[in-house]
Tab-separated table of C-alpha atoms and ligand atoms in Angstrom:
chain	number	residue	atom	x	y	z
A	1	MET	CA	88.042	117.234	110.823
A	2	PRO	CA	88.430	113.856	109.106
A	3	ARG	CA	86.041	111.183	110.306
A	4	LYS	CA	87.511	108.585	112.672
A	5	PRO	CA	86.749	104.891	112.315
A	6	GLU	CA	85.018	103.058	115.106
A	7	ILE	CA	87.327	100.473	116.745
A	8	LEU	CA	85.518	97.609	118.483
A	9	LYS	CA	86.618	94.385	120.152
A	10	PRO	CA	85.015	91.360	118.505
A	11	THR	CA	81.851	90.443	120.422
A	12	SER	CA	78.614	88.987	119.117
A	13	GLU	CA	77.195	92.548	118.996
A	14	SER	CA	80.154	94.057	117.148
A	15	LEU	CA	80.245	91.114	114.724
A	16	THR	CA	76.563	91.639	113.930
A	17	LEU	CA	77.200	95.345	113.391
A	18	ALA	CA	80.222	94.577	111.198
A	19	ALA	CA	78.276	92.014	109.149
A	20	ASP	CA	75.453	94.546	108.624
A	21	THR	CA	78.009	97.178	107.605
A	22	LEU	CA	79.416	94.777	104.977
A	23	ARG	CA	75.979	93.798	103.669
A	24	GLU	CA	75.201	97.499	103.214
A	25	GLY	CA	78.223	97.725	100.918
A	26	ASN	CA	80.504	99.503	103.396
A	27	LEU	CA	83.977	98.533	104.591
A	28	VAL	CA	85.176	96.756	107.731
A	29	ALA	CA	88.819	96.173	108.664
A	30	PHE	CA	89.302	92.834	110.374
A	31	PRO	CA	92.165	90.806	111.812
A	32	THR	CA	93.531	87.713	110.124
A	33	GLU	CA	96.439	85.533	111.204
A	34	THR	CA	98.699	87.338	108.685
A	35	VAL	CA	97.800	91.035	108.638
A	36	TYR	CA	94.622	93.122	108.975
A	37	GLY	CA	92.420	93.111	105.892
A	38	LEU	CA	90.208	95.885	104.546
A	39	GLY	CA	87.088	93.887	103.807
A	40	GLY	CA	84.211	94.537	101.456
A	41	ASP	CA	81.480	92.440	99.809
A	42	ALA	CA	83.214	90.700	96.884
A	43	THR	CA	79.895	90.530	95.017
A	44	ASN	CA	79.245	94.290	95.233
A	45	GLU	CA	80.964	96.573	92.741
A	46	HIS	CA	80.413	99.664	94.871
A	47	ALA	CA	82.031	98.064	97.889
A	48	ILE	CA	85.055	97.038	95.818
A	49	ALA	CA	85.378	100.503	94.312
A	50	GLN	CA	85.382	101.887	97.860
A	51	ILE	CA	88.255	99.563	98.773
A	52	TYR	CA	90.369	100.860	95.878
A	53	ALA	CA	89.458	104.441	96.757
A	54	ALA	CA	90.365	103.925	100.432
A	55	LYS	CA	93.762	102.454	99.540
A	56	GLY	CA	94.482	105.257	97.085
A	57	ARG	CA	96.278	103.167	94.468
A	58	PRO	CA	96.806	104.383	90.903
A	59	GLN	CA	95.882	100.900	89.624
A	60	PHE	CA	93.281	98.272	90.388
A	61	ASN	CA	95.276	95.480	91.997
A	62	PRO	CA	93.502	92.139	92.080
A	63	LEU	CA	92.159	91.392	95.572
A	64	ILE	CA	92.058	88.170	97.569
A	65	VAL	CA	88.602	86.712	98.188
A	66	HIS	CA	88.254	85.388	101.750
A	67	ILE	CA	85.957	82.491	102.590
A	68	ALA	CA	85.009	80.759	105.848
A	69	LYS	CA	85.434	77.156	104.707
A	70	LYS	CA	87.070	75.177	101.927
A	71	GLU	CA	83.767	73.833	100.641
A	72	ASP	CA	82.699	77.351	99.610
A	73	ALA	CA	85.600	77.781	97.172
A	74	ALA	CA	83.908	76.006	94.250
A	75	LYS	CA	81.177	78.678	94.149
A	76	TYR	CA	83.783	81.221	93.111
A	77	VAL	CA	86.668	79.381	91.401
A	78	VAL	CA	87.233	76.239	89.336
A	79	TRP	CA	88.647	73.892	91.966
A	80	ASN	CA	91.266	71.296	91.003
A	81	GLU	CA	93.255	68.393	92.423
A	82	ALA	CA	96.278	70.451	93.427
A	83	ALA	CA	94.023	72.954	95.185
A	84	GLU	CA	92.320	70.166	97.110
A	85	LYS	CA	95.701	68.809	98.171
A	86	VAL	CA	97.184	72.052	99.465
A	87	ALA	CA	93.924	73.280	100.984
A	88	ASN	CA	93.581	70.039	102.939
A	89	GLN	CA	97.004	70.673	104.377
A	90	PHE	CA	97.161	74.454	104.791
A	91	TRP	CA	93.593	75.786	105.093
A	92	PRO	CA	92.577	77.535	107.151
A	93	GLY	CA	95.914	79.324	106.909
A	94	PRO	CA	98.244	81.806	105.199
A	95	LEU	CA	97.992	80.379	101.686
A	96	THR	CA	96.159	82.078	98.822
A	97	LEU	CA	95.301	80.044	95.736
A	98	VAL	CA	94.942	81.571	92.270
A	99	LEU	CA	92.445	79.584	90.206
A	100	PRO	CA	90.236	80.204	87.158
A	101	ARG	CA	87.068	82.172	87.907
A	102	ALA	CA	84.050	79.857	88.057
A	103	PRO	CA	81.615	80.439	85.151
A	104	GLN	CA	78.784	81.522	87.485
A	105	SER	CA	81.030	83.215	90.048
A	106	PRO	CA	79.177	86.066	91.782
A	107	VAL	CA	82.521	87.760	92.544
A	108	VAL	CA	82.542	90.989	90.536
A	109	LEU	CA	85.240	91.455	87.891
A	110	LEU	CA	86.421	94.626	89.620
A	111	ALA	CA	87.495	92.539	92.643
A	112	SER	CA	89.950	90.583	90.483
A	113	ALA	CA	90.901	93.735	88.542
A	114	GLY	CA	89.371	92.160	85.463
A	115	LEU	CA	91.526	89.029	85.530
A	116	THR	CA	90.085	85.727	84.383
A	117	THR	CA	91.393	84.189	87.617
A	118	ILE	CA	90.492	84.747	91.275
A	119	ALA	CA	92.775	84.560	94.317
A	120	ILE	CA	91.039	82.856	97.216
A	121	ARG	CA	91.936	82.017	100.788
A	122	CYS	CA	90.446	80.729	104.017
A	123	PRO	CA	92.063	82.645	106.893
A	124	ASP	CA	93.020	80.957	110.149
A	125	HIS	CA	91.480	83.529	112.461
A	126	GLN	CA	88.310	83.080	114.429
A	127	THR	CA	87.150	86.677	114.061
A	128	ALA	CA	87.762	86.684	110.318
A	129	ARG	CA	85.814	83.491	109.773
A	130	ALA	CA	83.011	84.486	112.145
A	131	LEU	CA	82.642	87.753	110.240
A	132	ILE	CA	82.520	86.038	106.833
A	133	ARG	CA	79.935	83.551	108.132
A	134	GLU	CA	77.785	86.187	109.787
A	135	ALA	CA	77.845	88.445	106.719
A	136	GLY	CA	77.079	85.451	104.492
A	137	LEU	CA	79.391	86.925	101.874
A	138	PRO	CA	82.769	86.247	100.324
A	139	LEU	CA	84.970	89.163	101.441
A	140	ALA	CA	87.468	90.845	99.172
A	141	ALA	CA	90.237	92.165	101.392
A	142	PRO	CA	93.611	93.679	100.619
A	143	SER	CA	95.920	94.500	103.487
A	144	ALA	CA	94.287	97.363	105.416
A	145	ASN	CA	96.900	100.023	104.692
A	146	ALA	CA	97.015	102.993	102.364
A	147	SER	CA	98.988	102.331	99.179
A	148	GLY	CA	102.743	102.487	99.733
A	149	GLN	CA	102.527	101.914	103.498
A	150	LEU	CA	103.310	98.804	105.497
A	151	SER	CA	100.774	96.060	106.046
A	152	PRO	CA	99.079	96.574	109.430
A	153	THR	CA	99.366	94.032	112.221
A	154	HIS	CA	97.485	96.056	114.888
A	155	ALA	CA	94.074	97.737	114.805
A	156	GLN	CA	95.828	101.012	115.609
A	157	HIS	CA	98.012	100.710	112.463
A	158	VAL	CA	94.847	100.439	110.409
A	159	ALA	CA	93.343	103.538	112.009
A	160	GLU	CA	96.563	105.501	111.441
A	161	SER	CA	96.901	104.423	107.822
A	162	LEU	CA	93.298	104.549	106.631
A	163	GLY	CA	91.654	107.004	109.030
A	164	GLY	CA	88.083	107.789	108.065
A	165	ASN	CA	88.326	105.709	104.874
A	166	VAL	CA	87.160	102.692	106.851
A	167	ASP	CA	83.888	102.652	108.778
A	168	LEU	CA	84.663	100.064	111.390
A	169	ILE	CA	87.751	98.227	112.640
A	170	LEU	CA	87.417	94.961	114.534
A	171	ASP	CA	90.272	94.914	117.015
A	172	GLY	CA	91.548	91.359	117.372
A	173	GLY	CA	94.880	92.341	118.890
A	174	SER	CA	98.124	91.722	117.045
A	175	CYS	CA	98.368	89.371	114.068
A	176	GLU	CA	100.197	86.173	114.850
A	177	ILE	CA	102.089	85.751	111.580
A	178	GLY	CA	102.615	89.379	110.635
A	179	VAL	CA	103.487	88.784	106.971
A	180	GLU	CA	100.996	88.317	104.198
A	181	SER	CA	99.854	84.979	102.855
A	182	THR	CA	101.789	83.056	100.218
A	183	VAL	CA	100.148	83.474	96.809
A	184	LEU	CA	100.257	80.248	94.793
A	185	ASP	CA	99.124	80.148	91.185
A	186	LEU	CA	97.478	76.803	90.375
A	187	THR	CA	96.172	77.699	86.934
A	188	SER	CA	98.944	75.912	85.017
A	189	ASP	CA	100.575	72.484	85.297
A	190	THR	CA	103.415	73.790	87.437
A	191	PRO	CA	102.317	75.475	90.661
A	192	THR	CA	103.965	78.893	90.850
A	193	ILE	CA	104.615	81.030	93.896
A	194	LEU	CA	103.662	84.597	93.002
A	195	ARG	CA	104.346	85.988	96.460
A	196	HIS	CA	106.258	84.480	99.353
A	197	GLY	CA	104.495	84.458	102.689
A	198	GLY	CA	103.315	82.412	105.633
A	199	VAL	CA	103.543	79.012	103.870
A	200	THR	CA	107.066	78.383	102.582
A	201	LYS	CA	108.236	76.823	99.328
A	202	GLU	CA	109.698	73.895	101.285
A	203	MET	CA	106.321	73.211	102.869
A	204	LEU	CA	104.670	73.249	99.432
A	205	ILE	CA	107.292	71.067	97.735
A	206	ASN	CA	106.556	68.273	100.182
A	207	LEU	CA	103.080	68.111	98.735
A	208	LEU	CA	103.357	69.285	95.151
A	209	VAL	CA	106.872	68.140	94.132
A	210	ASP	CA	107.438	70.743	91.418
A	211	VAL	CA	106.961	74.350	92.517
A	212	ARG	CA	108.211	77.356	90.572
A	213	GLU	CA	108.909	80.822	91.932
A	214	ALA	CA	107.774	83.706	89.810
A	215	ALA	CA	109.639	86.128	92.050
A	216	HIS	CA	113.012	84.633	91.007
A	217	ASP	CA	112.179	84.713	87.354
A	218	GLU	CA	113.711	87.774	85.683
A	219	ASN	CA	110.807	88.028	83.320
A	220	ALA	CA	108.237	87.829	86.083
A	221	PRO	CA	106.077	90.885	86.494
A	222	LYS	CA	106.525	92.899	89.694
A	223	SER	CA	102.840	92.889	90.310
A	224	PRO	CA	101.867	89.333	89.490
A	225	GLY	CA	98.344	90.084	88.453
A	226	MET	CA	99.176	92.514	85.763
A	227	LEU	CA	100.525	90.331	82.943
A	228	LEU	CA	98.000	87.556	83.316
A	229	SER	CA	95.041	87.449	81.007
A	230	HIS	CA	92.547	90.192	81.704
A	231	TYR	CA	88.932	90.547	80.939
A	232	ALA	CA	88.759	92.484	77.714
A	233	PRO	CA	85.674	93.080	75.623
A	234	ASN	CA	85.498	91.414	72.206
A	235	LEU	CA	85.011	94.789	70.552
A	236	PRO	CA	88.027	97.069	70.142
A	237	ILE	CA	88.146	100.049	72.487
A	238	ARG	CA	88.743	103.614	71.319
A	239	LEU	CA	89.858	105.962	74.101
A	240	ASN	CA	89.414	109.712	74.629
A	241	ALA	CA	86.569	109.753	72.129
A	242	THR	CA	84.858	113.139	72.134
A	243	SER	CA	82.191	111.771	69.795
A	244	ALA	CA	81.086	108.308	68.687
A	245	LYS	CA	80.056	106.852	65.320
A	246	ASP	CA	76.602	105.434	64.748
A	247	ASP	CA	77.878	101.857	64.831
A	248	GLU	CA	79.843	102.325	68.063
A	249	ALA	CA	78.845	101.867	71.661
A	250	TYR	CA	79.650	104.954	73.705
A	251	LEU	CA	80.880	104.791	77.292
A	252	VAL	CA	80.650	108.273	78.756
A	253	PHE	CA	81.335	109.994	82.055
A	254	ALA	CA	79.569	112.833	83.880
A	255	ASP	CA	77.560	115.362	81.844
A	256	ASP	CA	77.459	113.899	78.333
A	257	SER	CA	74.982	116.343	76.819
A	258	GLY	CA	77.740	117.880	74.676
A	259	LEU	CA	78.938	114.517	73.301
A	260	LYS	CA	77.526	113.317	69.992
A	261	GLY	CA	76.782	109.892	68.552
A	262	GLY	CA	76.825	106.273	69.612
A	263	ALA	CA	74.365	103.473	68.838
A	264	THR	CA	73.981	102.906	72.545
A	265	ARG	CA	75.322	104.766	75.564
A	266	SER	CA	76.207	104.016	79.168
A	267	ASN	CA	77.241	106.659	81.668
A	268	LEU	CA	79.853	105.544	84.230
A	269	SER	CA	78.641	108.243	86.612
A	270	ILE	CA	76.221	110.975	85.645
A	271	SER	CA	77.246	112.996	88.700
A	272	GLY	CA	80.960	112.688	87.814
A	273	ASP	CA	81.800	110.514	90.830
A	274	LEU	CA	84.925	108.460	90.053
A	275	THR	CA	84.209	105.848	92.756
A	276	GLU	CA	80.822	105.191	91.175
A	277	ALA	CA	82.528	105.092	87.758
A	278	ALA	CA	84.996	102.455	88.963
A	279	ALA	CA	82.133	100.387	90.347
A	280	ASN	CA	80.374	100.461	86.971
A	281	LEU	CA	83.402	100.042	84.715
A	282	PHE	CA	83.565	96.301	84.078
A	283	SER	CA	79.844	95.615	84.048
A	284	MET	CA	79.170	98.473	81.627
A	285	LEU	CA	81.988	97.368	79.288
A	286	HIS	CA	80.465	93.914	79.421
A	287	ASP	CA	76.978	95.179	78.582
A	288	LEU	CA	78.210	97.359	75.712
A	289	ASP	CA	80.118	94.504	74.122
A	290	HIS	CA	77.554	93.717	71.379
A	291	GLU	CA	78.331	91.729	68.266
A	292	HIS	CA	76.509	94.046	65.888
A	293	LEU	CA	78.637	97.081	66.832
A	294	THR	CA	82.170	97.913	65.605
A	295	SER	CA	83.868	99.267	68.728
A	296	ILE	CA	83.415	100.842	72.132
A	297	ALA	CA	84.239	104.528	72.171
A	298	VAL	CA	85.168	105.844	75.613
A	299	ALA	CA	84.846	109.517	76.480
A	300	PRO	CA	87.781	111.206	78.275
A	301	ILE	CA	87.916	110.349	81.987
A	302	PRO	CA	89.830	112.580	84.403
A	303	HIS	CA	93.082	111.103	85.721
A	304	GLU	CA	92.625	112.190	89.325
A	305	GLY	CA	91.742	109.810	92.204
A	306	LEU	CA	90.312	106.498	90.994
A	307	GLY	CA	90.360	107.969	87.482
A	308	ALA	CA	94.024	106.923	87.201
A	309	ALA	CA	93.111	103.287	87.837
A	310	ILE	CA	90.121	103.477	85.485
A	311	ASN	CA	92.301	104.876	82.694
A	312	ASP	CA	94.975	102.261	83.411
A	313	ARG	CA	92.462	99.431	82.984
A	314	LEU	CA	90.948	100.948	79.861
A	315	GLU	CA	94.389	101.328	78.293
A	316	ARG	CA	95.128	97.654	78.996
A	317	ALA	CA	91.792	96.615	77.553
A	318	ALA	CA	92.437	98.749	74.479
A	319	VAL	CA	95.619	96.962	73.328
B	1	TXA	O1	97.688	87.750	104.077
B	1	TXA	C1	97.097	88.279	103.124
B	1	TXA	O2	97.107	87.762	101.993
B	1	TXA	C2	96.368	89.596	103.379
B	1	TXA	C3	95.205	89.286	104.322
B	1	TXA	C4	94.326	90.495	104.553
B	1	TXA	O3	94.448	88.205	103.825
B	1	TXA	N1	95.919	90.186	102.154
B	1	TXA	C5	96.766	90.751	101.256
B	1	TXA	O4	96.131	91.316	100.164
B	1	TXA	O5	97.965	90.780	101.389
B	1	TXA	P1	96.846	92.302	99.116
B	1	TXA	O6	95.753	92.856	98.264
B	1	TXA	O7	97.671	93.302	99.851
B	1	TXA	O8	97.727	91.359	98.233
B	1	TXA	C6	97.125	90.479	97.320
B	1	TXA	C7	98.175	89.828	96.439
B	1	TXA	C8	98.786	90.804	95.467
B	1	TXA	O9	100.149	90.510	95.303
B	1	TXA	C9	98.001	90.502	94.189
B	1	TXA	O10	98.699	90.851	93.026
B	1	TXA	C10	97.801	88.996	94.301
B	1	TXA	O11	97.549	88.794	95.682
B	1	TXA	N2	96.623	88.553	93.549
B	1	TXA	C11	95.320	88.758	93.846
B	1	TXA	N3	94.518	88.223	92.912
B	1	TXA	C12	95.325	87.658	91.998
B	1	TXA	C13	95.098	86.929	90.798
B	1	TXA	N4	93.867	86.687	90.344
B	1	TXA	N5	96.181	86.503	90.111
B	1	TXA	C14	97.434	86.747	90.554
B	1	TXA	N6	97.710	87.426	91.671
B	1	TXA	C15	96.679	87.871	92.401
B	2	MG	MG1	99.226	94.719	100.497
């Protein structure tokens, strides 16, 4: 029998339980004014890997980081004038801002799928903000549905879509807006709408004058995150390497006793657990990226489960 998630009305007790659950690195679905989010600690790689596993996507999609108040944004992203303007008007609310990652941002690279930018928003929902405050964490939260299904606007939708893949659902009733937030890219001179949502273009034009729409651009990527600049190591990456040279770093997976070579080695998951491997992926690539080596050799990684997303990211980093 698959495990069932616990569904609780938001009370001070259930919020404390939910905040503890998040601090332990586990997942909590919570209501926002747009749709329910599947929340995890944005500073914890294992929590983020669990989010991707629960959603069952073949790729790591960049996630939105949720904060309780505008003033917290600068800890995670490089804030700018345009951001200040729109946040003053629309936060808390259904507007997500894409901004450069702050140099000391504690948000793990896996949460932004390795992008050099972070999407951030302050939701207009009491339960969401109370949860973020009580946990004391920025929460990464995609819509709380399995990949390919509709975004959930009731606690029951979440339970039906995610089942035992979420530990706890805070039931805040139905979501007022029911469509996701607008995603606005503020990393270039012209603000660009990457996804239409609760805040319309007309509302934004009043404030920003010139607003572009990526969705109407034929060359725009379907998934906005994917063509933007990704974290990639300085060293070239060599995939499906069944051995490594003495001047290469070697990123391996599961039992590596039969694999030869490598100046230094990191194992994504000795036990062969792909969720653990996803959690370690970006930080291990980062640590192996040493100037005195020639490349990073990566051992074959199975394509099942989160392995598909891991291979997808490695292939992008390899070009
Ligand atoms: O209303 C919402 O935004 C809901 C609630 C839970 O807050 N969340 C939501 O998350 O819809 P999700 O993961 O289903 O959609 C996030 C969108 C995706 O289109 C993703 O590509 C984009 O935001 N995104 C996230 N980070 C990005 C980044 N750094 N650059 C560009 N796009 C980004
Ligand atoms: Mg979604």
